[in-house]
Each structure stands twice: as C-alpha cells, then as structure tokens.
Amino acid sequence: MFKAAVLDADNLIPKVLPQAIKSVEVLEGDGGPGTVKLITFGEGSQYKTMKQKVEALDKENFTYCYSIIEGDMLGTTFEKISNEVKITASPEGGSVCKNTSKYFTIGEVEITEEKIKAGKEKASEMFKAIEAHLLANPDAY
C-alpha cells in the first residue's frame, strides 16, 4: 500500500481517480524531502491546482510528510496545511493508514469541523480507490 499510495502516487492516482486528480508534475527535486509538486485537479473538483512540498519520506517506517504550500484550496484562510501519513500492517491483514493534519491559518480563523471532515472523506476515498485497484491487480506492485 505504501508503494502504491505514496511512492507511485504521482502516476497511480491520476489513473485510478482521474475525476479527482488530473496530473502531478514534479517542479523541483527528486521525490525526496524538498521536492515540490504541482497537482492539477480533475474536472469534478472544486479546485484547480495546488503545490505540495515533500517534508519527509521514510520508506523503512512507511511514513510520508508533506505540506500543501500553494493553491486555491488554501484560500485566504490557510498559510499551509501539513500532513503526516503513516501506514502500518493490520493484525487482520491489509493496512491501516493514519493521517495527521496541521492547519496553519492566516490570522484568527475558525476552522469548522465540516471542513476537516470533508478533507478526511476525500483522503479516505482516495485510499479506498487505491486499495480496490491493488486488490483487482495483485501483481501491480
């Protein structure tokens, strides 16, 4: 799951969820810390683009940290949104994905539970789509 959802996400997600992510372009870097990516959203999205910066990538511990540093999804509310993704093995088989987000606001802003819940649902949809792809294509990775 880590290989598909993190290491090959730039290629896989536009194939699995083209309505959500149209393309991912590396603007600078080699995929490791410091890499900046331009994500173009699909036709079904309310957003056009965003830039992400890779903060940390630990392949041995299946941890990936990145920040959304630019884009219309930040609006006038957020300076950036940082995410830490950790994938662990589930005792029942499969994987458990934990995502911790930190919202850096511009000034005094109230962040509603609805906005946070909507973001979590989108991330959950993405992981479920990747999981379905992996189950349908067990030899893909």
N, CA, C and O atoms as a GROMACS GRO file, in nm:
protein
  564
    1MET      N    1   0.083  -0.120   0.000
    1MET     CA    2   0.000   0.000   0.000
    1MET      C    3   0.087   0.125   0.000
    1MET      O    4   0.056   0.221  -0.071
    2PHE      N    5   0.195   0.125   0.078
    2PHE     CA    6   0.283   0.242   0.084
    2PHE      C    7   0.344   0.269  -0.053
    2PHE      O    8   0.351   0.384  -0.098
    3LYS      N    9   0.388   0.164  -0.119
    3LYS     CA   10   0.449   0.180  -0.250
    3LYS      C   11   0.350   0.242  -0.348
    3LYS      O   12   0.385   0.334  -0.423
    4ALA      N   13   0.227   0.194  -0.348
    4ALA     CA   14   0.125   0.246  -0.440
    4ALA      C   15   0.076   0.385  -0.400
    4ALA      O   16   0.073   0.476  -0.482
    5ALA      N   17   0.038   0.401  -0.272
    5ALA     CA   18  -0.026   0.524  -0.227
    5ALA      C   19   0.070   0.640  -0.206
    5ALA      O   20   0.028   0.756  -0.206
    6VAL      N   21   0.198   0.610  -0.187
    6VAL     CA   22   0.295   0.717  -0.163
    6VAL      C   23   0.402   0.721  -0.272
    6VAL      O   24   0.416   0.822  -0.341
    7LEU      N   25   0.476   0.612  -0.286
    7LEU     CA   26   0.590   0.615  -0.378
    7LEU      C   27   0.550   0.627  -0.525
    7LEU      O   28   0.621   0.691  -0.603
    8ASP      N   29   0.438   0.567  -0.564
    8ASP     CA   30   0.394   0.574  -0.703
    8ASP      C   31   0.265   0.656  -0.719
    8ASP      O   32   0.200   0.649  -0.823
    9ALA      N   33   0.230   0.733  -0.618
    9ALA     CA   34   0.105   0.809  -0.618
    9ALA      C   35   0.094   0.905  -0.737
    9ALA      O   36  -0.014   0.923  -0.793
   10ASP      N   37   0.206   0.967  -0.775
   10ASP     CA   38   0.203   1.065  -0.884
   10ASP      C   39   0.154   1.002  -1.015
   10ASP      O   40   0.090   1.068  -1.096
   11ASN      N   41   0.184   0.875  -1.035
   11ASN     CA   42   0.140   0.803  -1.155
   11ASN      C   43   0.006   0.734  -1.135
   11ASN      O   44  -0.080   0.737  -1.223
   12LEU      N   45  -0.012   0.672  -1.018
   12LEU     CA   46  -0.129   0.589  -0.995
   12LEU      C   47  -0.258   0.668  -0.973
   12LEU      O   48  -0.361   0.634  -1.032
   13ILE      N   49  -0.254   0.770  -0.892
   13ILE     CA   50  -0.378   0.841  -0.856
   13ILE      C   51  -0.448   0.902  -0.978
   13ILE      O   52  -0.570   0.891  -0.988
   14PRO      N   53  -0.376   0.967  -1.072
   14PRO     CA   54  -0.448   1.016  -1.191
   14PRO      C   55  -0.513   0.905  -1.274
   14PRO      O   56  -0.611   0.930  -1.344
   15LYS      N   57  -0.459   0.783  -1.266
   15LYS     CA   58  -0.519   0.669  -1.338
   15LYS      C   59  -0.641   0.616  -1.264
   15LYS      O   60  -0.743   0.584  -1.326
   16VAL      N   61  -0.630   0.606  -1.132
   16VAL     CA   62  -0.736   0.546  -1.050
   16VAL      C   63  -0.849   0.646  -1.021
   16VAL      O   64  -0.966   0.608  -1.015
   17LEU      N   65  -0.814   0.773  -1.004
   17LEU     CA   66  -0.912   0.877  -0.971
   17LEU      C   67  -0.897   0.999  -1.064
   17LEU      O   68  -0.868   1.108  -1.015
   18PRO      N   69  -0.914   0.982  -1.195
   18PRO     CA   70  -0.893   1.094  -1.286
   18PRO      C   71  -0.990   1.210  -1.264
   18PRO      O   72  -0.959   1.324  -1.297
   19GLN      N   73  -1.107   1.182  -1.207
   19GLN     CA   74  -1.202   1.289  -1.178
   19GLN      C   75  -1.153   1.377  -1.063
   19GLN      O   76  -1.193   1.493  -1.052
   20ALA      N   77  -1.067   1.323  -0.979
   20ALA     CA   78  -1.015   1.399  -0.865
   20ALA      C   79  -0.880   1.463  -0.897
   20ALA      O   80  -0.861   1.582  -0.872
   21ILE      N   81  -0.786   1.386  -0.952
   21ILE     CA   82  -0.652   1.434  -0.983
   21ILE      C   83  -0.623   1.410  -1.130
   21ILE      O   84  -0.619   1.296  -1.176
   22LYS      N   85  -0.604   1.518  -1.204
   22LYS     CA   86  -0.576   1.506  -1.348
   22LYS      C   87  -0.430   1.473  -1.372
   22LYS      O   88  -0.398   1.386  -1.454
   23SER      N   89  -0.339   1.543  -1.300
   23SER     CA   90  -0.196   1.519  -1.321
   23SER      C   91  -0.115   1.566  -1.202
   23SER      O   92  -0.159   1.649  -1.122
   24VAL      N   93   0.008   1.511  -1.193
   24VAL     CA   94   0.105   1.553  -1.092
   24VAL      C   95   0.236   1.576  -1.165
   24VAL      O   96   0.285   1.489  -1.237
   25GLU      N   97   0.292   1.695  -1.147
   25GLU     CA   98   0.417   1.732  -1.214
   25GLU      C   99   0.521   1.772  -1.108
   25GLU      O  100   0.494   1.856  -1.022
   26VAL      N  101   0.638   1.711  -1.115
   26VAL     CA  102   0.746   1.748  -1.024
   26VAL      C  103   0.811   1.875  -1.077
   26VAL      O  104   0.864   1.876  -1.188
   27LEU      N  105   0.806   1.982  -0.998
   27LEU     CA  106   0.863   2.110  -1.038
   27LEU      C  107   1.010   2.120  -1.000
   27LEU      O  108   1.090   2.180  -1.073
   28GLU      N  109   1.044   2.062  -0.886
   28GLU     CA  110   1.184   2.060  -0.843
   28GLU      C  111   1.204   1.945  -0.747
   28GLU      O  112   1.114   1.910  -0.671
   29GLY      N  113   1.324   1.887  -0.750
   29GLY     CA  114   1.357   1.777  -0.660
   29GLY      C  115   1.348   1.641  -0.726
   29GLY      O  116   1.316   1.629  -0.844
   30ASP      N  117   1.378   1.539  -0.646
   30ASP     CA  118   1.385   1.401  -0.696
   30ASP      C  119   1.282   1.309  -0.629
   30ASP      O  120   1.293   1.187  -0.638
   31GLY      N  121   1.182   1.367  -0.564
   31GLY     CA  122   1.080   1.288  -0.495
   31GLY      C  123   1.101   1.282  -0.345
   31GLY      O  124   1.008   1.253  -0.270
   32GLY      N  125   1.223   1.310  -0.300
   32GLY     CA  126   1.254   1.309  -0.158
   32GLY      C  127   1.224   1.444  -0.094
   32GLY      O  128   1.161   1.530  -0.156
   33PRO      N  129   1.269   1.462   0.031
   33PRO     CA  130   1.246   1.588   0.101
   33PRO      C  131   1.292   1.709   0.019
   33PRO      O  132   1.399   1.708  -0.042
   34GLY      N  133   1.209   1.813   0.019
   34GLY     CA  134   1.238   1.934  -0.058
   34GLY      C  135   1.172   1.936  -0.195
   34GLY      O  136   1.165   2.041  -0.259
   35THR      N  137   1.125   1.821  -0.241
   35THR     CA  138   1.059   1.814  -0.372
   35THR      C  139   0.930   1.895  -0.370
   35THR      O  140   0.853   1.891  -0.274
   36VAL      N  141   0.908   1.970  -0.478
   36VAL     CA  142   0.785   2.048  -0.494
   36VAL      C  143   0.709   1.993  -0.614
   36VAL      O  144   0.766   1.975  -0.722
   37LYS      N  145   0.579   1.967  -0.594
   37LYS     CA  146   0.494   1.910  -0.698
   37LYS      C  147   0.375   2.001  -0.726
   37LYS      O  148   0.321   2.064  -0.635
   38LEU      N  149   0.335   2.007  -0.852
   38LEU     CA  150   0.215   2.078  -0.893
   38LEU      C  151   0.108   1.973  -0.923
   38LEU      O  152   0.125   1.889  -1.012
   39ILE      N  153  -0.001   1.979  -0.848
   39ILE     CA  154  -0.112   1.886  -0.868
   39ILE      C  155  -0.223   1.962  -0.938
   39ILE      O  156  -0.267   2.068  -0.892
   40THR      N  157  -0.269   1.907  -1.050
   40THR     CA  158  -0.382   1.964  -1.123
   40THR      C  159  -0.503   1.875  -1.097
   40THR      O  160  -0.500   1.755  -1.123
   41PHE      N  161  -0.608   1.935  -1.046
   41PHE     CA  162  -0.728   1.860  -1.010
   41PHE      C  163  -0.810   1.827  -1.134
   41PHE      O  164  -0.800   1.895  -1.236
   42GLY      N  165  -0.892   1.722  -1.124
   42GLY     CA  166  -0.977   1.678  -1.233
   42GLY      C  167  -1.099   1.766  -1.250
   42GLY      O  168  -1.124   1.858  -1.172
   43GLU      N  169  -1.174   1.734  -1.354
   43GLU     CA  170  -1.294   1.811  -1.390
   43GLU      C  171  -1.395   1.817  -1.275
   43GLU      O  172  -1.463   1.918  -1.259
   44GLY      N  173  -1.405   1.712  -1.196
   44GLY     CA  174  -1.505   1.706  -1.090
   44GLY      C  175  -1.468   1.781  -0.963
   44GLY      O  176  -1.547   1.784  -0.869
   45SER      N  177  -1.351   1.840  -0.959
   45SER     CA  178  -1.306   1.907  -0.837
   45SER      C  179  -1.347   2.054  -0.834
   45SER      O  180  -1.362   2.118  -0.938
   46GLN      N  181  -1.364   2.105  -0.714
   46GLN     CA  182  -1.394   2.247  -0.697
   46GLN      C  183  -1.266   2.332  -0.704
   46GLN      O  184  -1.273   2.455  -0.708
   47TYR      N  185  -1.149   2.266  -0.703
   47TYR     CA  186  -1.022   2.336  -0.707
   47TYR      C  187  -0.951   2.314  -0.841
   47TYR      O  188  -0.980   2.217  -0.912
   48LYS      N  189  -0.858   2.404  -0.873
   48LYS     CA  190  -0.783   2.392  -0.999
   48LYS      C  191  -0.647   2.326  -0.978
   48LYS      O  192  -0.618   2.223  -1.038
   49THR      N  193  -0.564   2.385  -0.892
   49THR     CA  194  -0.429   2.333  -0.869
   49THR      C  195  -0.387   2.354  -0.723
   49THR      O  196  -0.449   2.430  -0.648
   50MET      N  197  -0.279   2.284  -0.686
   50MET     CA  198  -0.213   2.308  -0.559
   50MET      C  199  -0.067   2.266  -0.573
   50MET      O  200  -0.032   2.183  -0.657
   51LYS      N  201   0.016   2.324  -0.490
   51LYS     CA  202   0.155   2.282  -0.483
   51LYS      C  203   0.177   2.215  -0.349
   51LYS      O  204   0.132   2.262  -0.244
   52GLN      N  205   0.250   2.101  -0.356
   52GLN     CA  206   0.287   2.027  -0.236
   52GLN      C  207   0.438   2.025  -0.224
   52GLN      O  208   0.510   2.019  -0.324
   53LYS      N  209   0.485   2.030  -0.101
   53LYS     CA  210   0.628   2.016  -0.074
   53LYS      C  211   0.648   1.893   0.014
   53LYS      O  212   0.585   1.880   0.119
   54VAL      N  213   0.737   1.804  -0.030
   54VAL     CA  214   0.768   1.685   0.049
   54VAL      C  215   0.857   1.729   0.166
   54VAL      O  216   0.964   1.788   0.145
   55GLU      N  217   0.813   1.702   0.288
   55GLU     CA  218   0.888   1.739   0.408
   55GLU      C  219   0.978   1.624   0.455
   55GLU      O  220   1.092   1.645   0.495
   56ALA      N  221   0.924   1.501   0.449
   56ALA     CA  222   1.000   1.383   0.494
   56ALA      C  223   0.943   1.259   0.426
   56ALA      O  224   0.823   1.252   0.396
   57LEU      N  225   1.031   1.162   0.403
   57LEU     CA  226   0.990   1.035   0.342
   57LEU      C  227   1.075   0.925   0.406
   57LEU      O  228   1.196   0.921   0.387
   58ASP      N  229   1.010   0.838   0.481
   58ASP     CA  230   1.079   0.729   0.550
   58ASP      C  231   1.024   0.597   0.498
   58ASP      O  232   0.920   0.549   0.545
   59LYS      N  233   1.093   0.539   0.401
   59LYS     CA  234   1.047   0.416   0.335
   59LYS      C  235   1.049   0.296   0.428
   59LYS      O  236   0.968   0.205   0.413
   60GLU      N  237   1.141   0.294   0.523
   60GLU     CA  238   1.152   0.180   0.615
   60GLU      C  239   1.038   0.179   0.716
   60GLU      O  240   0.990   0.072   0.754
   61ASN      N  241   0.993   0.296   0.760
   61ASN     CA  242   0.887   0.306   0.860
   61ASN      C  243   0.753   0.346   0.799
   61ASN      O  244   0.657   0.372   0.871
   62PHE      N  245   0.746   0.351   0.666
   62PHE     CA  246   0.622   0.379   0.593
   62PHE      C  247   0.556   0.509   0.637
   62PHE      O  248   0.436   0.513   0.664
   63THR      N  249   0.637   0.615   0.644
   63THR     CA  250   0.588   0.746   0.685
   63THR      C  251   0.620   0.848   0.576
   63THR      O  252   0.730   0.848   0.519
   64TYR      N  253   0.523   0.935   0.548
   64TYR     CA  254   0.538   1.037   0.446
   64TYR      C  255   0.478   1.166   0.499
   64TYR      O  256   0.363   1.170   0.541
   65CYS      N  257   0.558   1.273   0.496
   65CYS     CA  258   0.511   1.403   0.542
   65CYS      C  259   0.522   1.503   0.427
   65CYS      O  260   0.624   1.512   0.359
   66TYR      N  261   0.415   1.578   0.407
   66TYR     CA  262   0.414   1.679   0.302
   66TYR      C  263   0.327   1.796   0.345
   66TYR      O  264   0.242   1.784   0.434
   67SER      N  265   0.350   1.910   0.280
   67SER     CA  266   0.269   2.029   0.308
   67SER      C  267   0.209   2.081   0.180
   67SER      O  268   0.274   2.080   0.075
   68ILE      N  269   0.085   2.126   0.188
   68ILE     CA  270   0.022   2.199   0.079
   68ILE      C  271   0.065   2.344   0.100
   68ILE      O  272   0.030   2.406   0.200
   69ILE      N  273   0.142   2.397   0.004
   69ILE     CA  274   0.203   2.528   0.023
   69ILE      C  275   0.144   2.638  -0.067
   69ILE      O  276   0.168   2.756  -0.044
   70GLU      N  277   0.067   2.598  -0.168
   70GLU     CA  278   0.005   2.694  -0.259
   70GLU      C  279  -0.118   2.633  -0.320
   70GLU      O  280  -0.130   2.511  -0.329
   71GLY      N  281  -0.210   2.718  -0.364
   71GLY     CA  282  -0.326   2.669  -0.436
   71GLY      C  283  -0.456   2.726  -0.384
   71GLY      O  284  -0.464   2.775  -0.272
   72ASP      N  285  -0.558   2.717  -0.469
   72ASP     CA  286  -0.685   2.776  -0.433
   72ASP      C  287  -0.754   2.705  -0.317
   72ASP      O  288  -0.845   2.762  -0.256
   73MET      N  289  -0.714   2.583  -0.284
   73MET     CA  290  -0.775   2.516  -0.170
   73MET      C  291  -0.734   2.581  -0.037
   73MET      O  292  -0.803   2.566   0.064
   74LEU      N  293  -0.621   2.652  -0.036
   74LEU     CA  294  -0.580   2.723   0.085
   74LEU      C  295  -0.664   2.849   0.106
   74LEU      O  296  -0.688   2.891   0.219
   75GLY      N  297  -0.708   2.908  -0.006
   75GLY     CA  298  -0.789   3.028   0.001
   75GLY      C  299  -0.720   3.139   0.077
   75GLY      O  300  -0.597   3.152   0.073
   76THR      N  301  -0.798   3.217   0.147
   76THR     CA  302  -0.743   3.325   0.231
   76THR      C  303  -0.740   3.282   0.377
   76THR      O  304  -0.711   3.363   0.466
   77THR      N  305  -0.769   3.155   0.402
   77THR     CA  306  -0.777   3.102   0.538
   77THR      C  307  -0.646   3.042   0.586
   77THR      O  308  -0.606   3.062   0.701
   78PHE      N  309  -0.578   2.968   0.497
   78PHE     CA  310  -0.462   2.892   0.540
   78PHE      C  311  -0.333   2.940   0.476
   78PHE      O  312  -0.329   2.974   0.358
   79GLU      N  313  -0.227   2.941   0.556
   79GLU     CA  314  -0.091   2.965   0.506
   79GLU      C  315  -0.040   2.836   0.441
   79GLU      O  316   0.017   2.838   0.332
   80LYS      N  317  -0.063   2.724   0.511
   80LYS     CA  318  -0.029   2.592   0.459
   80LYS      C  319  -0.102   2.487   0.543
   80LYS      O  320  -0.151   2.515   0.652
   81ILE      N  321  -0.106   2.365   0.487
   81ILE     CA  322  -0.162   2.250   0.559
   81ILE      C  323  -0.056   2.141   0.551
   81ILE      O  324  -0.017   2.099   0.442
   82SER      N  325  -0.011   2.094   0.667
   82SER     CA  326   0.090   1.989   0.672
   82SER      C  327   0.024   1.857   0.709
   82SER      O  328  -0.063   1.851   0.795
   83ASN      N  329   0.069   1.750   0.643
   83ASN     CA  330   0.011   1.618   0.664
   83ASN      C  331   0.122   1.517   0.692
   83ASN      O  332   0.228   1.520   0.631
   84GLU      N  333   0.094   1.428   0.786
   84GLU     CA  334   0.183   1.314   0.811
   84GLU      C  335   0.101   1.188   0.789
   84GLU      O  336  -0.001   1.166   0.855
   85VAL      N  337   0.145   1.105   0.695
   85VAL     CA  338   0.078   0.980   0.662
   85VAL      C  339   0.164   0.865   0.712
   85VAL      O  340   0.284   0.859   0.683
   86LYS      N  341   0.104   0.776   0.788
   86LYS     CA  342   0.174   0.659   0.842
   86LYS      C  343   0.090   0.536   0.809
   86LYS      O  344  -0.027   0.529   0.845
   87ILE      N  345   0.151   0.440   0.740
   87ILE     CA  346   0.082   0.317   0.704
   87ILE      C  347   0.144   0.202   0.783
   87ILE      O  348   0.266   0.182   0.782
   88THR      N  349   0.057   0.127   0.852
   88THR     CA  350   0.103   0.012   0.930
   88THR      C  351   0.024  -0.112   0.889
   88THR      O  352  -0.083  -0.103   0.830
   89ALA      N  353   0.080  -0.227   0.921
   89ALA     CA  354   0.012  -0.353   0.892
   89ALA      C  355  -0.102  -0.371   0.991
   89ALA      O  356  -0.088  -0.340   1.109
   90SER      N  357  -0.213  -0.422   0.942
   90SER     CA  358  -0.328  -0.451   1.027
   90SER      C  359  -0.316  -0.595   1.077
   90SER      O  360  -0.275  -0.682   1.001
   91PRO      N  361  -0.351  -0.621   1.203
   91PRO     CA  362  -0.345  -0.758   1.255
   91PRO      C  363  -0.434  -0.855   1.176
   91PRO      O  364  -0.406  -0.975   1.170
   92GLU      N  365  -0.541  -0.803   1.116
   92GLU     CA  366  -0.633  -0.887   1.038
   92GLU      C  367  -0.587  -0.903   0.893
   92GLU      O  368  -0.656  -0.966   0.813
   93GLY      N  369  -0.472  -0.847   0.860
   93GLY     CA  370  -0.426  -0.843   0.721
   93GLY      C  371  -0.460  -0.708   0.662
   93GLY      O  372  -0.549  -0.638   0.712
   94GLY      N  373  -0.392  -0.671   0.558
   94GLY     CA  374  -0.416  -0.540   0.498
   94GLY      C  375  -0.337  -0.432   0.569
   94GLY      O  376  -0.238  -0.459   0.637
   95SER      N  377  -0.381  -0.308   0.552
   95SER     CA  378  -0.308  -0.193   0.605
   95SER      C  379  -0.401  -0.096   0.677
   95SER      O  380  -0.521  -0.089   0.650
   96VAL      N  381  -0.341  -0.021   0.769
   96VAL     CA  382  -0.410   0.088   0.837
   96VAL      C  383  -0.335   0.215   0.802
   96VAL      O  384  -0.213   0.224   0.818
   97CYS      N  385  -0.409   0.314   0.756
   97CYS     CA  386  -0.348   0.442   0.721
   97CYS      C  387  -0.394   0.547   0.822
   97CYS      O  388  -0.513   0.568   0.842
   98LYS      N  389  -0.295   0.612   0.885
   98LYS     CA  390  -0.325   0.721   0.978
   98LYS      C  391  -0.271   0.849   0.918
   98LYS      O  392  -0.154   0.856   0.878
   99ASN      N  393  -0.355   0.950   0.911
   99ASN     CA  394  -0.316   1.079   0.856
   99ASN      C  395  -0.340   1.186   0.962
   99ASN      O  396  -0.450   1.201   1.014
  100THR      N  397  -0.235   1.260   0.994
  100THR     CA  398  -0.244   1.370   1.089
  100THR      C  399  -0.222   1.499   1.010
  100THR      O  400  -0.122   1.514   0.941
  101SER      N  401  -0.317   1.592   1.023
  101SER     CA  402  -0.307   1.718   0.952
  101SER      C  403  -0.292   1.832   1.050
  101SER      O  404  -0.355   1.834   1.156
  102LYS      N  405  -0.208   1.929   1.014
  102LYS     CA  406  -0.191   2.050   1.093
  102LYS      C  407  -0.224   2.168   1.001
  102LYS      O  408  -0.168   2.182   0.893
  103TYR      N  409  -0.317   2.251   1.048
  103TYR     CA  410  -0.363   2.365   0.969
  103TYR      C  411  -0.297   2.492   1.021
  103TYR      O  412  -0.311   2.527   1.138
  104PHE      N  413  -0.226   2.561   0.934
  104PHE     CA  414  -0.160   2.686   0.969
  104PHE      C  415  -0.243   2.798   0.909
  104PHE      O  416  -0.246   2.817   0.787
  105THR      N  417  -0.312   2.873   0.995
  105THR     CA  418  -0.405   2.975   0.948
  105THR      C  419  -0.339   3.111   0.934
  105THR      O  420  -0.234   3.139   0.992
  106ILE      N  421  -0.405   3.194   0.855
  106ILE     CA  422  -0.365   3.334   0.839
  106ILE      C  423  -0.453   3.414   0.933
  106ILE      O  424  -0.573   3.427   0.910
  107GLY      N  425  -0.394   3.469   1.038
  107GLY     CA  426  -0.473   3.544   1.135
  107GLY      C  427  -0.561   3.454   1.219
  107GLY      O  428  -0.540   3.333   1.227
  108GLU      N  429  -0.660   3.514   1.281
  108GLU     CA  430  -0.753   3.440   1.366
  108GLU      C  431  -0.867   3.389   1.279
  108GLU      O  432  -0.947   3.466   1.227
  109VAL      N  433  -0.872   3.258   1.264
  109VAL     CA  434  -0.972   3.196   1.178
  109VAL      C  435  -1.035   3.078   1.251
  109VAL      O  436  -0.966   3.002   1.320
  110GLU      N  437  -1.164   3.064   1.236
  110GLU     CA  438  -1.232   2.948   1.294
  110GLU      C  439  -1.238   2.839   1.187
  110GLU      O  440  -1.291   2.860   1.078
  111ILE      N  441  -1.184   2.723   1.220
  111ILE     CA  442  -1.188   2.609   1.128
  111ILE      C  443  -1.305   2.521   1.171
  111ILE      O  444  -1.308   2.472   1.284
  112THR      N  445  -1.399   2.502   1.081
  112THR     CA  446  -1.517   2.423   1.115
  112THR      C  447  -1.489   2.274   1.105
  112THR      O  448  -1.405   2.229   1.027
  113GLU      N  449  -1.560   2.200   1.186
  113GLU     CA  450  -1.549   2.053   1.185
  113GLU      C  451  -1.591   1.999   1.048
  113GLU      O  452  -1.540   1.896   1.003
  114GLU      N  453  -1.685   2.068   0.981
  114GLU     CA  454  -1.733   2.026   0.849
  114GLU      C  455  -1.620   2.026   0.746
  114GLU      O  456  -1.608   1.932   0.667
  115LYS      N  457  -1.536   2.131   0.747
  115LYS     CA  458  -1.425   2.139   0.652
  115LYS      C  459  -1.324   2.028   0.676
  115LYS      O  460  -1.273   1.967   0.582
  116ILE      N  461  -1.295   2.002   0.801
  116ILE     CA  462  -1.199   1.896   0.836
  116ILE      C  463  -1.256   1.760   0.796
  116ILE      O  464  -1.185   1.677   0.740
  117LYS      N  465  -1.384   1.738   0.824
  117LYS     CA  466  -1.449   1.611   0.789
  117LYS      C  467  -1.449   1.590   0.638
  117LYS      O  468  -1.426   1.479   0.592
  118ALA      N  469  -1.475   1.695   0.562
  118ALA     CA  470  -1.476   1.684   0.415
  118ALA      C  471  -1.339   1.645   0.362
  118ALA      O  472  -1.328   1.562   0.272
  119GLY      N  473  -1.233   1.704   0.419
  119GLY     CA  474  -1.097   1.668   0.379
  119GLY      C  475  -1.064   1.524   0.411
  119GLY      O  476  -1.002   1.455   0.330
  120LYS      N  477  -1.106   1.477   0.528
  120LYS     CA  478  -1.082   1.337   0.567
  120LYS      C  479  -1.156   1.241   0.475
  120LYS      O  480  -1.102   1.136   0.439
  121GLU      N  481  -1.278   1.277   0.436
  121GLU     CA  482  -1.356   1.190   0.348
  121GLU      C  483  -1.289   1.177   0.211
  121GLU      O  484  -1.286   1.068   0.154
  122LYS      N  485  -1.235   1.288   0.159
  122LYS     CA  486  -1.166   1.284   0.029
  122LYS      C  487  -1.043   1.193   0.037
  122LYS      O  488  -1.018   1.113  -0.053
  123ALA      N  489  -0.966   1.206   0.145
  123ALA     CA  490  -0.847   1.122   0.162
  123ALA      C  491  -0.887   0.975   0.175
  123ALA      O  492  -0.821   0.888   0.118
  124SER      N  493  -0.994   0.948   0.248
  124SER     CA  494  -1.041   0.811   0.264
  124SER      C  495  -1.085   0.753   0.130
  124SER      O  496  -1.056   0.636   0.102
  125GLU      N  497  -1.154   0.831   0.048
  125GLU     CA  498  -1.197   0.786  -0.084
  125GLU      C  499  -1.076   0.749  -0.170
  125GLU      O  500  -1.078   0.649  -0.242
  126MET      N  501  -0.971   0.831  -0.161
  126MET     CA  502  -0.851   0.806  -0.240
  126MET      C  503  -0.787   0.673  -0.199
  126MET      O  504  -0.752   0.592  -0.285
  127PHE      N  505  -0.772   0.649  -0.069
  127PHE     CA  506  -0.711   0.524  -0.023
  127PHE      C  507  -0.798   0.403  -0.056
  127PHE      O  508  -0.745   0.296  -0.087
  128LYS      N  509  -0.929   0.418  -0.049
  128LYS     CA  510  -1.018   0.307  -0.086
  128LYS      C  511  -1.006   0.275  -0.235
  128LYS      O  512  -1.009   0.158  -0.273
  129ALA      N  513  -0.992   0.378  -0.319
  129ALA     CA  514  -0.976   0.356  -0.463
  129ALA      C  515  -0.843   0.287  -0.492
  129ALA      O  516  -0.836   0.198  -0.577
  130ILE      N  517  -0.737   0.327  -0.423
  130ILE     CA  518  -0.607   0.262  -0.440
  130ILE      C  519  -0.615   0.117  -0.394
  130ILE      O  520  -0.562   0.028  -0.460
  131GLU      N  521  -0.680   0.094  -0.279
  131GLU     CA  522  -0.695  -0.042  -0.228
  131GLU      C  523  -0.771  -0.130  -0.329
  131GLU      O  524  -0.731  -0.243  -0.355
  132ALA      N  525  -0.880  -0.077  -0.384
  132ALA     CA  526  -0.957  -0.153  -0.483
  132ALA      C  527  -0.872  -0.185  -0.606
  132ALA      O  528  -0.880  -0.295  -0.661
  133HIS      N  529  -0.792  -0.089  -0.649
  133HIS     CA  530  -0.702  -0.111  -0.764
  133HIS      C  531  -0.601  -0.222  -0.732
  133HIS      O  532  -0.576  -0.308  -0.815
  134LEU      N  533  -0.545  -0.219  -0.613
  134LEU     CA  534  -0.446  -0.320  -0.574
  134LEU      C  535  -0.509  -0.459  -0.561
  134LEU      O  536  -0.448  -0.559  -0.599
  135LEU      N  537  -0.631  -0.465  -0.510
  135LEU     CA  538  -0.699  -0.594  -0.500
  135LEU      C  539  -0.733  -0.650  -0.638
  135LEU      O  540  -0.727  -0.771  -0.660
  136ALA      N  541  -0.768  -0.562  -0.730
  136ALA     CA  542  -0.801  -0.605  -0.867
  136ALA      C  543  -0.674  -0.638  -0.947
  136ALA      O  544  -0.680  -0.713  -1.045
  137ASN      N  545  -0.560  -0.582  -0.906
  137ASN     CA  546  -0.434  -0.603  -0.976
  137ASN      C  547  -0.325  -0.643  -0.876
  137ASN      O  548  -0.234  -0.566  -0.849
  138PRO      N  549  -0.335  -0.765  -0.820
  138PRO     CA  550  -0.244  -0.805  -0.711
  138PRO      C  551  -0.097  -0.810  -0.751
  138PRO      O  552  -0.010  -0.806  -0.664
  139ASP      N  553  -0.067  -0.819  -0.878
  139ASP     CA  554   0.072  -0.824  -0.921
  139ASP      C  555   0.127  -0.688  -0.965
  139ASP      O  556   0.238  -0.680  -1.018
  140ALA      N  557   0.050  -0.581  -0.941
  140ALA     CA  558   0.090  -0.448  -0.986
  140ALA      C  559   0.215  -0.397  -0.914
  140ALA      O  560   0.294  -0.324  -0.972
  141TYR      N  561   0.233  -0.436  -0.786
  141TYR     CA  562   0.347  -0.386  -0.707
  141TYR      C  563   0.420  -0.500  -0.640
  141TYR      O  564   0.518  -0.477  -0.570
   0.00000   0.00000   0.00000
